Short mmCIF file of C-alpha atoms and ligand atoms in Angstrom, two decimals:
data_model
loop_
_atom_site.label_atom_id
_atom_site.label_comp_id
_atom_site.label_asym_id
_atom_site.label_seq_id
_atom_site.Cartn_x
_atom_site.Cartn_y
_atom_site.Cartn_z
CA UNK A 17 24.95 4.48 -14.48
CA UNK A 18 23.22 5.46 -11.28
CA UNK A 19 20.34 3.14 -10.31
CA UNK A 20 17.82 5.98 -10.25
CA UNK A 21 18.54 6.97 -13.85
CA UNK A 22 17.72 3.50 -15.14
CA UNK A 23 14.49 2.87 -17.00
CA UNK A 24 11.97 0.31 -15.76
CA UNK A 25 12.96 -2.05 -18.58
CA UNK A 26 16.63 -1.80 -17.53
CA UNK A 27 15.88 -2.21 -13.83
CA UNK A 28 13.90 -5.39 -14.43
CA UNK A 29 16.64 -6.79 -16.65
CA UNK A 30 19.37 -6.10 -14.12
CA UNK A 31 17.33 -7.59 -11.30
CA UNK A 32 16.57 -10.74 -13.28
CA UNK A 33 20.25 -11.06 -14.20
CA UNK A 34 21.07 -10.71 -10.48
CA UNK A 35 23.13 -7.57 -11.10
CA UNK A 36 20.87 -5.71 -8.67
CA UNK A 37 18.46 -6.70 -5.91
CA UNK A 38 14.99 -5.21 -5.49
CA UNK A 39 16.05 -4.00 -2.07
CA UNK A 40 19.01 -2.08 -3.51
CA UNK A 41 16.73 -0.57 -6.11
CA UNK A 42 14.06 0.48 -3.62
CA UNK A 43 16.67 1.92 -1.26
CA UNK A 44 18.18 4.01 -4.05
CA UNK A 45 14.81 5.44 -5.11
CA UNK A 46 13.64 6.16 -1.57
CA UNK A 47 16.90 8.03 -1.00
CA UNK A 48 16.21 10.01 -4.14
CA UNK A 49 12.71 10.88 -2.86
CA UNK A 50 14.30 12.15 0.38
CA UNK A 51 16.94 14.10 -1.52
CA UNK A 52 14.27 16.04 -3.40
CA UNK A 53 11.78 16.23 -0.55
CA UNK A 54 11.47 20.01 -0.86
CA UNK A 55 9.77 19.60 -4.24
CA UNK A 56 6.78 18.12 -2.37
CA UNK A 57 6.06 15.59 -5.09
CA UNK A 58 5.47 12.65 -2.75
CA UNK A 59 3.02 12.90 0.16
CA UNK A 60 3.99 9.61 1.80
CA UNK A 61 6.61 6.93 1.32
CA UNK A 62 5.04 3.60 2.26
CA UNK A 63 6.92 1.97 5.19
CA UNK A 64 6.43 -1.51 3.83
CA UNK A 65 8.23 -0.89 0.53
CA UNK A 66 11.51 -2.32 1.88
CA UNK A 67 9.75 -5.40 3.22
CA UNK A 68 7.98 -5.83 -0.11
CA UNK A 69 11.30 -5.50 -1.93
CA UNK A 70 12.81 -8.27 0.19
CA UNK A 71 9.82 -10.50 -0.49
CA UNK A 72 10.14 -9.77 -4.21
CA UNK A 73 13.83 -10.72 -4.12
CA UNK A 74 12.85 -14.10 -2.68
CA UNK A 75 10.13 -14.55 -5.29
CA UNK A 76 12.57 -13.75 -8.08
CA UNK A 77 15.11 -16.17 -6.62
CA UNK A 78 12.35 -18.78 -6.99
CA UNK A 79 11.89 -18.06 -10.68
CA UNK A 80 9.34 -15.19 -10.79
CA UNK A 81 9.92 -12.91 -13.78
CA UNK A 82 6.86 -10.61 -13.98
CA UNK A 83 6.82 -7.74 -16.46
CA UNK A 84 7.48 -5.25 -13.66
CA UNK A 85 9.65 -7.49 -11.48
CA UNK A 86 11.23 -5.19 -8.90
CA UNK A 87 10.18 -1.97 -10.64
CA UNK A 88 9.41 0.88 -8.18
CA UNK A 89 6.23 2.82 -8.90
CA UNK A 90 4.65 5.94 -7.39
CA UNK A 91 0.87 6.37 -7.57
CA UNK A 92 -1.33 9.44 -7.63
CA UNK A 93 -3.17 9.94 -4.37
CA UNK A 94 -6.59 9.14 -5.84
CA UNK A 95 -5.83 5.47 -6.58
CA UNK A 96 -6.87 3.00 -3.87
CA UNK A 97 -4.07 0.86 -2.45
CA UNK A 98 -5.44 -1.44 0.25
CA UNK A 99 -4.56 -0.30 3.77
CA UNK A 100 -2.93 2.95 2.68
CA UNK A 101 -4.25 6.47 2.98
CA UNK A 102 -5.86 7.79 -0.18
CA UNK A 103 -6.50 11.49 0.42
CA UNK A 104 -7.02 12.94 -3.10
CA UNK A 105 -4.91 15.77 -1.62
CA UNK A 106 -8.03 16.89 0.24
CA UNK A 107 -8.29 17.85 3.90
CA UNK A 108 -11.59 16.00 3.80
CA UNK A 109 -9.97 12.61 3.11
CA UNK A 110 -6.69 13.13 4.92
CA UNK A 111 -7.23 10.05 7.12
CA UNK A 112 -9.19 7.90 4.68
CA UNK A 113 -7.69 4.43 4.38
CA UNK A 114 -8.32 2.50 1.17
CA UNK A 115 -10.39 -0.61 1.91
CA UNK A 116 -9.33 -2.49 -1.22
CA UNK A 117 -7.00 -2.31 -4.22
CA UNK A 118 -7.85 -0.54 -7.45
CA UNK A 119 -7.66 -2.97 -10.37
CA UNK A 120 -4.54 -1.21 -11.67
CA UNK A 121 -2.86 -1.79 -8.30
CA UNK A 122 -3.69 -5.52 -8.38
CA UNK A 123 -2.33 -5.69 -11.90
CA UNK A 124 0.98 -3.98 -11.24
CA UNK A 125 1.53 -5.93 -8.02
CA UNK A 126 0.90 -9.22 -9.74
CA UNK A 127 3.61 -8.33 -12.29
CA UNK A 128 6.08 -7.62 -9.48
CA UNK A 129 5.96 -3.83 -9.01
CA UNK A 130 6.91 -2.30 -5.69
CA UNK A 131 4.79 0.72 -4.79
CA UNK A 132 6.94 3.34 -3.10
CA UNK A 133 4.43 5.98 -2.17
CA UNK A 134 1.63 8.35 -3.13
CA UNK A 135 2.03 11.54 -5.09
CA UNK A 136 0.63 15.02 -4.57
CA UNK A 137 -2.15 16.31 -6.84
CA UNK A 138 -4.74 19.04 -7.20
CA UNK A 139 -7.56 18.30 -4.77
CA UNK A 140 -9.86 15.67 -6.33
CA UNK A 141 -7.89 16.08 -9.59
CA UNK A 142 -9.36 19.52 -10.24
CA UNK A 143 -6.70 21.89 -11.48
CA UNK A 144 -3.70 22.33 -13.74
CA UNK A 145 -0.90 23.27 -11.35
CA UNK A 146 -1.06 21.17 -8.16
CA UNK A 147 -1.63 24.48 -6.37
CA UNK A 148 -5.09 23.21 -5.35
CA UNK A 149 -3.60 20.51 -3.10
CA UNK A 150 -4.49 20.81 0.60
CA UNK A 151 -0.90 19.71 1.31
CA UNK A 152 1.06 22.41 -0.47
CA UNK A 153 2.17 22.94 -4.04
CA UNK A 154 4.56 20.62 -5.88
CA UNK A 155 7.45 22.41 -7.58
CA UNK A 156 8.53 22.09 -11.18
CA UNK A 157 11.51 19.71 -11.39
CA UNK A 158 13.37 22.11 -13.71
CA UNK A 159 12.47 25.44 -12.10
CA UNK A 160 11.60 25.53 -8.41
CA UNK A 161 9.57 28.73 -8.82
CA UNK A 162 7.25 27.19 -11.38
CA UNK A 163 4.37 24.72 -11.18
CA UNK A 164 4.80 21.13 -12.41
CA UNK A 165 1.37 21.25 -14.02
CA UNK A 166 -1.59 19.28 -12.76
CA UNK A 167 -3.60 17.71 -11.57
CA UNK A 168 -1.10 14.81 -11.52
CA UNK A 169 1.82 17.19 -10.79
CA UNK A 170 3.37 15.05 -8.05
CA UNK A 171 3.44 11.94 -10.25
CA UNK A 172 5.06 13.89 -13.12
CA UNK A 173 7.64 15.61 -10.92
CA UNK A 174 8.56 12.27 -9.29
CA UNK A 175 9.40 10.69 -12.66
CA UNK A 176 11.28 13.76 -13.90
CA UNK A 177 13.43 13.82 -10.73
CA UNK A 178 14.18 10.08 -10.97
CA UNK A 179 12.21 9.17 -7.85
CA UNK A 180 10.79 6.26 -9.87
CA UNK A 181 10.93 5.27 -13.54
CA UNK A 182 7.15 5.11 -14.01
CA UNK A 183 4.28 6.67 -12.10
CA UNK A 184 0.52 6.51 -12.42
CA UNK A 185 -1.69 9.56 -12.72
CA UNK A 186 -5.25 10.14 -13.85
CA UNK A 187 -6.78 12.21 -16.62
CA UNK A 188 -10.15 13.80 -17.00
CA UNK A 189 -9.18 16.77 -19.15
CA UNK A 190 -5.39 16.80 -19.48
CA UNK A 191 -4.05 15.99 -16.02
CA UNK A 192 -1.38 13.61 -17.30
CA UNK A 193 -0.38 15.20 -20.61
CA UNK A 194 -0.09 18.78 -19.35
CA UNK A 195 2.20 17.97 -16.38
CA UNK A 196 4.18 15.58 -18.61
CA UNK A 197 4.76 18.48 -20.99
CA UNK A 198 5.75 20.88 -18.16
CA UNK A 199 8.16 18.32 -16.69
CA UNK A 200 9.72 17.17 -19.97
CA UNK A 201 8.57 13.55 -19.90
CA UNK A 202 6.08 11.20 -21.62
CA UNK A 203 2.45 11.16 -20.48
CA UNK A 204 -0.28 8.93 -21.88
CA UNK A 205 -4.04 9.42 -21.73
CA UNK A 206 -5.33 6.11 -23.07
CA UNK A 207 -8.57 5.43 -24.95
CA UNK A 208 -11.58 5.75 -22.66
CA UNK A 209 -12.25 2.20 -21.45
CA UNK A 210 -8.72 0.91 -22.11
CA UNK A 211 -7.86 0.80 -18.39
CA UNK A 212 -10.22 -0.12 -15.57
CA UNK A 213 -11.37 2.75 -13.37
CA UNK A 214 -12.27 0.43 -10.50
CA UNK A 215 -10.77 1.86 -7.32
CA UNK A 216 -10.02 5.28 -8.77
CA UNK A 217 -11.77 8.09 -6.88
CA UNK A 218 -14.21 9.40 -9.47
CA UNK A 219 -14.14 12.99 -10.72
CA UNK A 220 -16.12 12.85 -13.98
CA UNK A 221 -16.76 9.18 -14.68
CA UNK A 222 -17.47 9.48 -18.42
CA UNK A 223 -14.06 11.14 -18.95
CA UNK A 224 -11.77 9.75 -16.21
CA UNK A 225 -8.92 7.40 -17.14
CA UNK A 226 -5.72 6.24 -15.49
CA UNK A 227 -2.66 7.68 -17.24
CA UNK A 228 1.05 6.81 -17.35
CA UNK A 229 4.21 8.90 -16.86
CA UNK A 230 7.66 7.74 -17.92
CA UNK A 231 11.00 8.99 -19.20
CA UNK A 232 11.06 6.54 -22.11
CA UNK A 233 8.53 5.35 -24.68
CA UNK A 234 9.29 1.71 -23.79
CA UNK A 235 8.46 2.16 -20.11
CA UNK A 236 5.18 3.81 -20.97
CA UNK A 237 4.25 1.02 -23.39
CA UNK A 238 5.28 -1.62 -20.84
CA UNK A 239 3.01 -0.13 -18.18
CA UNK A 240 0.04 0.08 -20.54
CA UNK A 241 0.52 -3.56 -21.46
CA UNK A 242 0.28 -4.44 -17.78
CA UNK A 243 -2.70 -2.32 -16.75
CA UNK A 244 -4.90 -2.29 -19.89
CA UNK A 245 -7.81 -4.67 -20.33
CA UNK A 246 -11.38 -5.42 -19.42
CA UNK A 247 -12.51 -5.69 -15.84
CA UNK A 248 -15.79 -7.08 -14.54
CA UNK A 249 -15.74 -4.41 -11.83
CA UNK A 250 -15.86 -1.58 -14.39
CA UNK A 251 -18.63 -1.87 -16.95
CA UNK A 252 -17.06 0.91 -19.02
CA UNK A 253 -13.83 -1.05 -19.47
CA UNK A 254 -13.43 -2.44 -22.96
CA UNK A 255 -13.08 -6.02 -24.19
CA UNK A 256 -10.88 -4.84 -27.04
CA UNK A 257 -7.75 -7.00 -27.21
CA UNK A 258 -4.67 -5.64 -25.41
CA UNK A 259 -1.81 -5.19 -27.86
CA UNK A 260 1.82 -5.99 -27.39
CA UNK A 261 2.68 -2.29 -27.17
CA UNK A 262 6.43 -2.86 -26.97
CA UNK A 263 6.45 -4.48 -30.35
CA UNK A 264 6.89 -1.20 -32.26
CA UNK A 265 5.66 -1.08 -35.86
CA UNK A 266 7.20 0.59 -38.86
CA UNK A 267 5.29 3.88 -39.06
CA UNK A 268 7.19 5.77 -41.77
CA UNK A 269 4.26 5.50 -44.15
CA UNK A 270 1.64 6.87 -41.82
CA UNK A 271 -0.15 10.08 -42.71
CA UNK A 272 -0.06 12.73 -40.00
CA UNK A 273 -2.93 15.21 -39.81
CA UNK A 274 -2.49 18.84 -38.80
CA UNK A 275 -5.82 20.42 -37.85
CA UNK A 276 -6.04 23.84 -39.47
CA UNK A 277 -8.11 25.12 -36.54
CA UNK A 278 -5.27 24.24 -34.14
CA UNK A 279 -2.73 26.02 -36.35
CA UNK A 280 -4.99 29.10 -36.21
CA UNK A 281 -5.56 28.82 -32.47
CA UNK A 282 -1.86 28.52 -31.71
CA UNK A 283 -1.00 31.71 -33.60
CA UNK A 284 0.58 34.18 -31.20
CA UNK A 285 0.86 31.56 -28.45
CA UNK A 286 4.28 30.60 -27.04
CA UNK A 287 3.84 27.09 -28.48
CA UNK A 288 3.40 28.33 -32.08
CA UNK A 289 7.02 28.11 -33.26
CA UNK A 290 7.64 24.82 -31.58
CA UNK A 291 4.56 23.32 -33.23
CA UNK A 292 5.75 24.58 -36.60
CA UNK A 293 9.21 23.13 -35.98
CA UNK A 294 7.69 19.76 -35.22
CA UNK A 295 5.68 19.84 -38.44
CA UNK A 296 8.81 20.83 -40.40
CA UNK A 297 10.75 18.02 -38.79
CA UNK A 298 8.08 15.53 -39.87
CA UNK A 299 8.33 16.79 -43.44
CA UNK A 300 12.14 16.69 -43.36
CA UNK A 301 12.19 13.05 -42.36
CA UNK A 302 9.75 12.19 -45.12
CA UNK A 303 6.48 11.80 -43.23
CA UNK A 304 3.35 12.68 -45.19
CA UNK A 305 1.73 15.63 -43.49
CA UNK A 306 -1.83 16.58 -44.36
CA UNK A 307 -3.96 19.54 -43.35
CA UNK A 308 -7.21 18.34 -41.82
CA UNK A 309 -10.16 19.98 -40.10
CA UNK A 310 -11.68 19.60 -36.65
CA UNK A 311 -14.25 22.32 -37.19
CA UNK A 312 -15.69 22.63 -33.69
CA UNK A 313 -12.60 21.91 -31.65
CA UNK A 314 -12.74 25.34 -29.99
CA UNK A 315 -16.02 24.22 -28.37
CA UNK A 316 -14.26 21.44 -26.47
CA UNK A 317 -13.12 23.66 -23.60
CA UNK A 318 -16.57 25.07 -22.69
CA UNK A 319 -18.06 21.61 -23.25
CA UNK A 320 -15.57 20.11 -20.83
CA UNK A 321 -16.24 22.76 -18.18
CA UNK A 322 -19.94 21.87 -18.29
CA UNK A 323 -19.71 18.08 -18.42
CA UNK A 324 -16.87 17.59 -15.92
CA UNK A 325 -18.35 19.75 -13.12
CA UNK A 326 -21.82 18.24 -13.72
CA UNK A 327 -20.47 14.74 -13.12
CA UNK A 328 -18.21 15.91 -10.29
CA UNK A 329 -21.21 17.33 -8.46
CA UNK A 330 -22.87 13.95 -8.27
CA UNK A 331 -19.66 11.98 -7.67
CA UNK A 332 -18.65 14.22 -4.78
CA UNK A 333 -22.06 14.09 -3.11
CA UNK A 334 -20.89 10.98 -1.25
CA UNK A 335 -18.37 13.05 0.71
CA UNK A 336 -20.77 14.29 3.32
CA UNK A 337 -19.14 14.10 6.74
CA UNK A 338 -20.99 10.85 7.45
CA UNK A 339 -19.14 8.35 5.26
CA UNK A 340 -15.45 8.37 4.30
CA UNK A 341 -14.62 11.88 5.41
CA UNK A 342 -13.79 13.84 8.52
CA UNK A 343 -16.82 15.36 10.27
CA UNK A 344 -17.27 18.80 11.74
CA UNK A 345 -17.40 18.28 15.50
CA UNK A 346 -19.85 21.06 16.38
CA UNK A 347 -22.58 20.04 13.96
CA UNK A 348 -25.76 18.90 15.71
CA UNK A 349 -28.25 18.07 13.00
CA UNK A 350 -27.78 16.02 9.84
CA UNK A 351 -28.12 19.16 7.73
CA UNK A 352 -25.42 20.82 9.80
CA UNK A 353 -23.12 17.82 9.46
CA UNK A 354 -23.38 18.01 5.67
CA UNK A 355 -23.07 21.76 5.50
CA UNK A 356 -20.28 22.34 8.00
CA UNK A 357 -18.23 19.28 7.09
CA UNK A 358 -18.36 20.06 3.37
CA UNK A 359 -17.66 23.75 3.96
CA UNK A 360 -14.50 23.06 5.91
CA UNK A 361 -13.47 19.85 4.11
CA UNK A 362 -13.45 20.96 0.47
CA UNK A 363 -11.05 23.54 -0.94
CA UNK A 364 -12.08 26.56 -2.97
CA UNK A 365 -11.75 25.06 -6.47
CA UNK A 366 -13.67 21.93 -5.55
CA UNK A 367 -16.50 24.07 -4.14
CA UNK A 368 -16.50 26.11 -7.33
CA UNK A 369 -16.85 22.96 -9.46
CA UNK A 370 -19.67 21.64 -7.26
CA UNK A 371 -21.54 24.92 -7.66
CA UNK A 372 -20.91 25.04 -11.40
CA UNK A 373 -22.09 21.46 -11.75
CA UNK A 374 -25.24 21.99 -9.73
CA UNK A 375 -26.01 25.07 -11.77
CA UNK A 376 -25.70 23.37 -15.16
CA UNK A 377 -27.85 20.46 -13.96
CA UNK A 378 -30.56 22.58 -12.33
CA UNK A 379 -34.06 22.85 -13.81
CA UNK A 380 -34.02 25.59 -16.40
CA UNK A 381 -30.27 25.33 -17.04
CA UNK A 382 -30.06 21.63 -17.84
CA UNK A 383 -31.33 22.02 -21.43
CA UNK A 384 -29.26 25.13 -22.06
CA UNK A 385 -25.99 23.75 -20.73
CA UNK A 386 -25.72 20.05 -19.99
CA UNK A 387 -27.88 18.80 -22.84
CA UNK A 388 -26.26 21.14 -25.33
CA UNK A 389 -22.78 20.12 -24.16
CA UNK A 390 -23.66 16.45 -24.69
CA UNK A 391 -24.83 17.30 -28.23
CA UNK A 392 -21.56 19.13 -28.93
CA UNK A 393 -19.66 16.11 -27.61
CA UNK A 394 -21.48 13.97 -30.20
CA UNK A 395 -20.35 16.34 -32.94
CA UNK A 396 -16.74 16.35 -31.74
CA UNK A 397 -16.69 12.55 -31.71
CA UNK A 398 -17.85 12.42 -35.32
CA UNK A 399 -15.42 15.15 -36.39
CA UNK A 400 -12.56 13.06 -35.02
CA UNK A 401 -13.93 9.99 -36.80
CA UNK A 402 -14.06 11.91 -40.08
CA UNK A 403 -10.56 13.28 -39.52
CA UNK A 404 -9.19 9.77 -39.05
CA UNK A 405 -10.56 8.88 -42.49
CA UNK A 406 -7.97 11.32 -43.84
CA UNK A 407 -4.98 10.51 -41.63
CA UNK A 408 -3.58 7.96 -39.18
CA UNK A 409 -2.42 10.28 -36.42
CA UNK A 410 -3.10 13.88 -35.42
CA UNK A 411 -0.45 16.06 -33.81
CA UNK A 412 -0.93 19.25 -31.85
CA UNK A 413 0.73 21.17 -29.01
CA UNK A 414 0.06 19.84 -25.52
CA UNK A 415 0.08 23.22 -23.82
CA UNK A 416 -0.05 26.92 -24.67
CA UNK A 417 3.52 27.35 -23.47
CA UNK A 418 5.97 26.30 -20.78
CA UNK A 419 5.28 25.96 -17.05
CA UNK A 420 4.08 29.13 -15.34
CA UNK A 421 5.19 30.64 -12.03
CA UNK A 422 3.67 29.41 -8.80
CA UNK A 423 0.97 31.87 -7.69
CA UNK A 424 0.77 33.64 -11.02
CA UNK A 425 -2.86 32.71 -11.73
CA UNK A 426 -4.58 33.25 -8.42
CA UNK A 427 -7.57 35.41 -9.23
CA UNK A 428 -9.35 34.33 -12.36
CA UNK A 429 -10.11 30.61 -12.59
CA UNK A 430 -10.79 30.95 -16.32
CA UNK A 431 -7.07 31.66 -16.83
CA UNK A 432 -6.32 28.25 -15.40
CA UNK A 433 -9.14 26.56 -17.29
CA UNK A 434 -7.60 27.83 -20.53
CA UNK A 435 -4.58 25.66 -19.75
CA UNK A 436 -6.63 22.72 -21.01
CA UNK A 437 -7.36 24.22 -24.41
CA UNK A 438 -5.38 21.63 -26.39
CA UNK A 439 -5.84 18.61 -24.14
CA UNK A 440 -9.60 18.38 -23.53
CA UNK A 441 -10.55 17.35 -27.08
CA UNK A 442 -9.04 13.87 -26.64
CA UNK A 443 -11.05 13.40 -23.45
CA UNK A 444 -14.26 14.67 -25.02
CA UNK A 445 -13.75 12.34 -28.01
CA UNK A 446 -12.50 9.40 -25.88
CA UNK A 447 -9.43 8.92 -28.08
CA UNK A 448 -5.89 8.20 -26.85
CA UNK A 449 -3.16 10.82 -26.78
CA UNK A 450 0.49 10.74 -25.75
CA UNK A 451 2.39 13.90 -24.88
CA UNK A 452 6.03 13.59 -25.93
CA UNK A 453 8.75 16.02 -24.85
CA UNK A 454 9.73 18.22 -27.75
CA UNK A 455 11.46 21.60 -27.75
CA UNK A 456 11.86 24.31 -25.16
CA UNK A 457 10.08 27.57 -24.42
CA UNK A 458 11.65 31.01 -24.14
CA UNK A 459 12.65 30.42 -20.50
CA UNK A 460 14.31 27.12 -21.36
CA UNK A 461 11.58 24.94 -19.87
CA UNK A 462 10.23 21.92 -21.75
CA UNK A 463 7.33 21.87 -24.19
CA UNK A 464 5.32 18.91 -25.43
CA UNK A 465 3.57 17.71 -28.55
CA UNK A 466 0.65 15.32 -28.37
CA UNK A 467 0.12 12.42 -30.73
CA UNK A 468 -3.50 11.38 -31.06
CA UNK A 469 -4.98 8.31 -32.76
CA UNK A 470 -8.28 6.56 -33.27
CA UNK A 471 -9.62 4.64 -30.29
CA UNK A 472 -7.49 1.64 -29.25
CA UNK A 473 -4.56 2.49 -31.51
CA UNK A 474 -2.10 3.19 -28.71
CA UNK A 475 0.34 0.85 -30.41
CA UNK A 476 0.51 3.17 -33.42
CA UNK A 477 1.11 6.15 -31.13
CA UNK A 478 3.94 4.43 -29.26
CA UNK A 479 5.54 3.28 -32.50
CA UNK A 480 5.46 6.81 -33.83
CA UNK A 481 6.79 8.25 -30.55
CA UNK A 482 9.61 5.71 -30.59
CA UNK A 483 10.58 6.69 -34.12
CA UNK A 484 10.50 10.40 -33.19
CA UNK A 485 12.58 9.81 -30.06
CA UNK A 486 15.35 8.44 -32.29
CA UNK A 487 15.12 11.43 -34.62
CA UNK A 488 15.30 13.96 -31.78
CA UNK A 489 18.13 12.16 -29.91
N1 LIG B 512 -7.28 20.82 -15.60
C1 LIG B 512 -8.49 20.10 -15.79
C2 LIG B 512 -9.44 20.36 -14.66
O1 LIG B 512 -9.11 21.10 -13.80
C3 LIG B 512 -8.20 18.65 -15.97
C4 LIG B 512 -8.16 17.87 -14.73
C5 LIG B 512 -7.93 16.41 -14.95
O2 LIG B 512 -7.63 15.97 -16.06
N2 LIG B 512 -8.13 15.66 -13.89
O3 LIG B 512 -10.53 19.88 -14.62
#
């Protein structure tokens, strides 16, 4: 088997058994990145990855056997890696060098990972297609004319094209699960608080989480085991014990909930048949399937597009042409520095979100929008809690259909916002969700199904996904 097709678990095993060296592994993956350069998934390959591989070989020769020993990883370009550029795919931050490591970076490095490079994304993680990147669109790994999804499109494409076995992305409203679905791989959005957000460039802090892409369930579970856990640098990180996610449980007796509102919503959508087939498959293999209700789930999308821009507005205020970012050279007064630098630094979608956010927070609109959205969020959280009294897991489509053509949604932003219709509820409720590859659309591109559980039950999700991967094989 070619090195680049190996999973992270296999790579580590072969390296520890001395069948491969880290250097060989890194060379093979960097070659693969070059081979598929035209997909524009990776913005930069880090020069020091070969040096780091050599150092790791020495460490391993001296007995080191970390959980990611010698495993090459690609990171989304909004995760700080000390000394490396972290641009968030924005012109504004194109030269910004990370001054320290995100906690997830420290964690993967201490387990022996080698970070190969940074992946393209929608600017500041706002978007669903990677078309909002200041550095060009990433292409779908299975159809060059289509988008890979977004905002973590580069990270998803990189895993699907074997540029690395695991990559890191981030989620605020679906940015890991949707591209995972479009690229035919696994994508996890963990429970809010499961993974530290320290060193992740904030979009909407109450929703943001690091997410994981992989081609196998095991690799995904392995990565979560490494990066989950509390962190004194992130007060929203949870003290909840980190499970041994690779120790899959027997899940045949679990009850799977099908929300009737989602069945209704999906009627007439390209995902409808595939969703039905998944439900039928569950029944055929003897899983108990139960109809449940998430009464207000259709309110999640408008709620998200109030809360996320509101938080983005305040998080992005720090990018002002004075700190971090590039400054307009003609500006003379402080006001002009702010105005001109922000006008030329931010892309169109980011500006739209900032305006939306300021609007919903402004006097007169705050009560009508922001406050109401927070109240709806409270309701959604309790509807999920009630639903999980009736079932162990909830399944629903990840996306409306398969990947769409590049440039096909240029005019109306609402068309793109609708992409998030099935994903945002997990973010609003703070619960974990894994998109698994299942089925194909009418153009032969992959579709995904998401498996959702109560907070901190990622182990149940992985166990279920593992069982389903054997059934589908
Ligand atoms: N597509 C959503 C948005 O544009 C989700 C983004 C994300 O999860 N980062 O806001």
